Short mmCIF file of C-alpha atoms in Angstrom, two decimals:
data_model
loop_
_atom_site.label_atom_id
_atom_site.label_comp_id
_atom_site.label_asym_id
_atom_site.label_seq_id
_atom_site.Cartn_x
_atom_site.Cartn_y
_atom_site.Cartn_z
CA UNK A 1 -8.48 -6.65 10.19
CA UNK A 2 -5.31 -6.81 8.13
CA UNK A 3 -2.57 -4.25 8.86
CA UNK A 4 -0.20 -3.42 6.00
CA UNK A 5 2.82 -1.17 5.55
CA UNK A 6 5.10 -0.09 2.70
CA UNK A 7 8.46 -1.78 3.19
CA UNK A 8 11.84 -2.09 1.51
CA UNK A 9 11.77 1.55 0.49
CA UNK A 10 15.52 2.01 0.38
CA UNK A 11 18.16 1.98 -2.31
CA UNK A 12 21.83 1.12 -1.91
CA UNK A 13 23.12 2.85 1.25
CA UNK A 14 19.90 4.89 1.59
CA UNK A 15 17.48 3.30 4.08
CA UNK A 16 14.04 4.78 4.67
CA UNK A 17 11.89 2.16 6.39
CA UNK A 18 12.53 0.19 9.59
CA UNK A 19 11.67 -3.12 7.97
CA UNK A 20 12.75 -5.30 10.85
CA UNK A 21 10.59 -3.50 13.40
CA UNK A 22 7.54 -3.19 11.14
CA UNK A 23 7.64 -6.86 10.19
CA UNK A 24 7.13 -7.66 13.88
CA UNK A 25 3.84 -5.74 13.76
CA UNK A 26 2.13 -5.83 10.36
CA UNK A 27 0.40 -8.78 8.72
CA UNK A 28 0.97 -7.77 5.08
CA UNK A 29 4.10 -6.21 3.55
CA UNK A 30 3.93 -4.02 0.45
CA UNK A 31 7.48 -4.50 -0.84
CA UNK A 32 8.92 -1.79 -3.11
CA UNK A 33 9.91 -3.43 -6.39
CA UNK A 34 12.65 -1.12 -7.65
CA UNK A 35 10.87 1.57 -9.65
CA UNK A 36 10.32 4.11 -6.84
CA UNK A 37 12.56 2.46 -4.22
CA UNK A 38 14.13 -0.89 -3.51
CA UNK A 39 17.02 -2.78 -5.05
CA UNK A 40 17.76 -6.50 -5.48
CA UNK A 41 19.52 -6.90 -2.14
CA UNK A 42 16.73 -5.05 -0.34
CA UNK A 43 14.02 -7.13 -2.02
CA UNK A 44 15.81 -10.33 -1.04
CA UNK A 45 16.34 -9.24 2.56
CA UNK A 46 12.80 -7.99 3.13
CA UNK A 47 11.05 -10.97 1.54
CA UNK A 48 13.15 -13.46 3.52
CA UNK A 49 12.45 -11.56 6.74
CA UNK A 50 8.72 -11.33 5.96
CA UNK A 51 8.50 -15.07 5.37
CA UNK A 52 10.34 -15.81 8.60
CA UNK A 53 7.79 -13.66 10.48
CA UNK A 54 4.75 -15.14 8.73
CA UNK A 55 3.89 -11.86 6.98
CA UNK A 56 2.09 -11.91 3.62
CA UNK A 57 4.09 -10.45 0.71
CA UNK A 58 2.66 -8.00 -1.83
CA UNK A 59 4.23 -6.17 -4.77
CA UNK A 60 4.31 -2.40 -4.37
CA UNK A 61 4.49 -1.30 -8.01
CA UNK A 62 4.92 2.25 -9.26
CA UNK A 63 5.86 4.52 -12.09
CA UNK A 64 9.57 4.47 -12.98
CA UNK A 65 10.48 7.40 -10.72
CA UNK A 66 13.34 6.84 -8.28
CA UNK A 67 14.15 10.54 -8.04
CA UNK A 68 10.58 11.48 -7.17
CA UNK A 69 9.89 8.44 -4.96
CA UNK A 70 7.06 7.47 -7.28
CA UNK A 71 4.96 10.45 -6.29
CA UNK A 72 5.02 12.18 -9.69
CA UNK A 73 2.50 11.26 -12.37
CA UNK A 74 4.04 10.00 -15.59
CA UNK A 75 2.08 9.47 -18.81
CA UNK A 76 3.00 5.88 -19.64
CA UNK A 77 1.25 4.14 -22.57
CA UNK A 78 -1.05 1.41 -21.20
CA UNK A 79 0.74 -1.48 -22.90
CA UNK A 80 4.08 -0.25 -21.59
CA UNK A 81 2.69 0.26 -18.08
CA UNK A 82 1.22 -3.25 -18.03
CA UNK A 83 4.63 -4.67 -18.93
CA UNK A 84 6.36 -2.56 -16.27
CA UNK A 85 3.91 -3.71 -13.60
CA UNK A 86 4.47 -7.35 -14.55
CA UNK A 87 8.24 -6.77 -14.59
CA UNK A 88 8.22 -5.41 -11.04
CA UNK A 89 6.10 -8.28 -9.78
CA UNK A 90 8.43 -10.75 -11.47
CA UNK A 91 11.45 -9.25 -9.73
CA UNK A 92 9.80 -9.66 -6.34
CA UNK A 93 8.54 -13.16 -7.12
CA UNK A 94 12.09 -14.49 -7.59
CA UNK A 95 12.98 -13.60 -4.02
CA UNK A 96 9.60 -14.53 -2.55
CA UNK A 97 9.75 -18.02 -4.03
CA UNK A 98 13.37 -18.44 -2.97
CA UNK A 99 12.21 -17.74 0.59
CA UNK A 100 9.38 -20.27 0.30
CA UNK A 101 6.46 -17.91 -0.37
CA UNK A 102 4.78 -16.18 -3.29
CA UNK A 103 3.54 -12.71 -4.24
CA UNK A 104 0.03 -12.68 -2.81
CA UNK A 105 -1.21 -9.33 -4.11
CA UNK A 106 -0.40 -6.12 -5.97
CA UNK A 107 -0.67 -2.60 -4.56
CA UNK A 108 0.24 0.45 -6.67
CA UNK A 109 2.32 3.11 -4.96
CA UNK A 110 2.06 6.87 -4.82
CA UNK A 111 1.09 8.61 -8.04
CA UNK A 112 0.20 5.34 -9.75
CA UNK A 113 -2.16 4.44 -6.88
CA UNK A 114 -4.07 7.70 -7.23
CA UNK A 115 -3.96 7.83 -11.04
CA UNK A 116 -5.22 4.25 -11.36
CA UNK A 117 -7.94 5.13 -8.88
CA UNK A 118 -9.49 7.66 -11.26
CA UNK A 119 -8.10 6.83 -14.74
CA UNK A 120 -9.64 3.70 -16.30
CA UNK A 121 -6.83 3.45 -18.87
CA UNK A 122 -4.08 3.35 -16.29
CA UNK A 123 -6.18 1.13 -14.02
CA UNK A 124 -6.70 -1.36 -16.83
CA UNK A 125 -2.94 -1.45 -17.43
CA UNK A 126 -2.26 -2.22 -13.76
CA UNK A 127 -4.84 -5.01 -13.88
CA UNK A 128 -3.32 -6.40 -17.07
CA UNK A 129 0.15 -6.33 -15.52
CA UNK A 130 -1.09 -8.26 -12.47
CA UNK A 131 -2.79 -10.83 -14.68
CA UNK A 132 0.29 -11.16 -16.87
CA UNK A 133 2.35 -11.91 -13.78
CA UNK A 134 -0.24 -14.34 -12.44
CA UNK A 135 -1.22 -12.42 -9.31
CA UNK A 136 -4.92 -12.63 -8.47
CA UNK A 137 -5.44 -10.03 -5.71
CA UNK A 138 -5.33 -6.22 -5.78
CA UNK A 139 -5.18 -3.77 -2.85
CA UNK A 140 -6.95 -0.49 -3.61
CA UNK A 141 -9.65 1.85 -2.37
CA UNK A 142 -13.21 0.63 -2.77
CA UNK A 143 -15.18 2.44 -5.46
CA UNK A 144 -12.08 3.44 -7.42
CA UNK A 145 -11.57 2.76 -11.12
CA UNK A 146 -8.96 0.16 -10.17
CA UNK A 147 -11.46 -1.58 -7.86
CA UNK A 148 -14.09 -1.75 -10.59
CA UNK A 149 -11.78 -2.95 -13.36
CA UNK A 150 -9.96 -5.47 -11.18
CA UNK A 151 -13.29 -6.91 -10.09
CA UNK A 152 -14.48 -7.12 -13.71
CA UNK A 153 -11.26 -8.95 -14.59
CA UNK A 154 -11.90 -11.57 -11.91
CA UNK A 155 -9.26 -10.42 -9.46
CA UNK A 156 -9.91 -10.46 -5.72
CA UNK A 157 -10.06 -6.86 -4.54
CA UNK A 158 -9.02 -6.09 -0.98
CA UNK A 159 -10.46 -2.77 0.12
CA UNK A 160 -7.83 -0.51 1.68
CA UNK A 161 -8.05 2.46 4.03
CA UNK A 162 -5.30 4.62 5.55
CA UNK A 163 -4.73 5.19 9.23
CA UNK A 164 -2.33 8.10 8.89
CA UNK A 165 -3.87 10.11 6.03
CA UNK A 166 -6.66 12.68 6.08
CA UNK A 167 -9.80 12.12 4.04
CA UNK A 168 -12.00 14.37 1.93
CA UNK A 169 -15.78 14.14 2.37
CA UNK A 170 -16.10 12.04 -0.80
CA UNK A 171 -13.78 9.34 0.60
CA UNK A 172 -10.67 10.35 -1.34
CA UNK A 173 -7.41 11.16 0.43
CA UNK A 174 -6.42 14.75 1.07
CA UNK A 175 -3.58 15.53 -1.38
CA UNK A 176 -0.20 15.67 0.34
CA UNK A 177 0.23 19.27 -0.80
CA UNK A 178 -2.77 20.40 1.25
CA UNK A 179 -3.24 20.94 5.01
CA UNK A 180 -4.68 17.96 6.83
CA UNK A 181 -3.07 15.37 4.56
CA UNK A 182 -1.04 13.75 7.35
CA UNK A 183 -2.50 12.82 10.73
CA UNK A 184 -0.77 12.92 14.09
CA UNK A 185 0.02 9.56 15.73
CA UNK A 186 -2.94 9.90 18.11
CA UNK A 187 -5.27 10.78 15.23
CA UNK A 188 -3.98 7.82 13.21
CA UNK A 189 -4.73 5.37 16.03
CA UNK A 190 -8.22 6.82 16.50
CA UNK A 191 -8.91 6.66 12.77
CA UNK A 192 -7.75 3.04 12.56
CA UNK A 193 -10.08 2.06 15.40
CA UNK A 194 -12.98 3.88 13.76
CA UNK A 195 -12.28 2.14 10.46
CA UNK A 196 -12.11 -1.30 12.05
CA UNK A 197 -15.15 -0.89 14.30
CA UNK A 198 -17.47 1.23 12.16
CA UNK A 199 -16.01 1.51 8.67
CA UNK A 200 -16.06 5.29 9.09
CA UNK A 201 -13.55 8.15 8.99
CA UNK A 202 -14.02 11.77 9.99
CA UNK A 203 -13.19 13.92 6.96
CA UNK A 204 -11.32 17.22 7.21
CA UNK A 205 -14.62 19.15 7.25
CA UNK A 206 -16.00 17.03 10.11
CA UNK A 207 -18.16 14.84 7.87
CA UNK A 208 -18.39 11.19 8.93
CA UNK A 209 -17.62 9.31 5.74
CA UNK A 210 -18.05 5.58 5.19
CA UNK A 211 -14.91 3.80 3.94
CA UNK A 212 -15.12 0.06 3.35
CA UNK A 213 -11.85 -1.66 4.19
CA UNK A 214 -10.41 -5.09 4.87
CA UNK A 215 -6.88 -3.77 5.36
CA UNK A 216 -5.48 -0.64 6.99
CA UNK A 217 -2.24 0.90 5.75
CA UNK A 218 0.42 2.64 7.80
CA UNK A 219 2.94 4.43 5.56
CA UNK A 220 6.45 3.15 6.15
CA UNK A 221 8.26 6.45 5.59
CA UNK A 222 6.94 8.46 8.54
CA UNK A 223 9.16 9.38 11.51
CA UNK A 224 6.81 7.65 13.99
CA UNK A 225 5.72 4.75 11.79
CA UNK A 226 6.80 1.90 14.06
CA UNK A 227 5.24 3.46 17.15
CA UNK A 228 2.02 4.26 15.28
CA UNK A 229 1.74 0.75 13.83
CA UNK A 230 2.35 -0.82 17.23
CA UNK A 231 -0.20 1.47 18.89
CA UNK A 232 -2.80 0.67 16.23
CA UNK A 233 -2.29 -3.07 16.65
CA UNK A 234 -2.53 -2.76 20.44
CA UNK A 235 -5.67 -0.60 20.24
CA UNK A 236 -7.42 -3.02 17.89
CA UNK A 237 -6.44 -6.03 19.98
CA UNK A 238 -7.72 -4.35 23.15
CA UNK A 239 -11.08 -3.95 21.45
CA UNK A 240 -11.26 -7.63 20.53
CA UNK A 241 -10.41 -7.10 16.86
CA UNK A 242 -8.09 -9.76 15.49
CA UNK A 243 -5.18 -8.35 13.52
CA UNK A 244 -4.47 -10.95 10.87
CA UNK A 245 -3.77 -11.24 7.15
CA UNK A 246 -6.80 -10.89 4.90
CA UNK A 247 -8.32 -14.17 3.68
#
């Protein structure tokens, strides 16, 4: 099972994620590309550190929303959004290649992740942006609009689930504005184990819901992120589950 986290989510003197600690734990790094967080120096530092630790690099693309941390929906015309996605990937690629690696995949962030999951127009724009930038893999939730359109376009789709987020009975995430959206560290570890062993989560109403996943995400901006990620990796390893980058 692959373990990924959102990294490089700082800007200037503002630092949000403990990139150094997380890159000792995760196997894939979703690096913020400047539209919701991240700046050139941060991109360079995080990509170089990821390569030195043998961690796969992915582009965490978003709407142009620094003030809202990419968690506000913005109506961007599809052709413009495709160009913005490709632009963000291109920025990350410069630093990845300088460090001796490449951008292995694309993962939308925040509002773009959820909008592309249900809106075929926005999903198609994200796919087009990835293709324009020459990236052939997409991280997203299985069964989403982005999953279907990326698959149709010939991209490799890596099914993603979340350790630290609550789920609705239909397999969607509980909106952050609602109770049950964020799990406790103990709940996150238990959910990660359930995902890896059974492909199942327990939704907020108690329903056991199947969620197909090849990678589990731990959000990088939580107060206990490093401890949660380390506990998840230890719990999976104890159960004989290899924690390694997706193939």
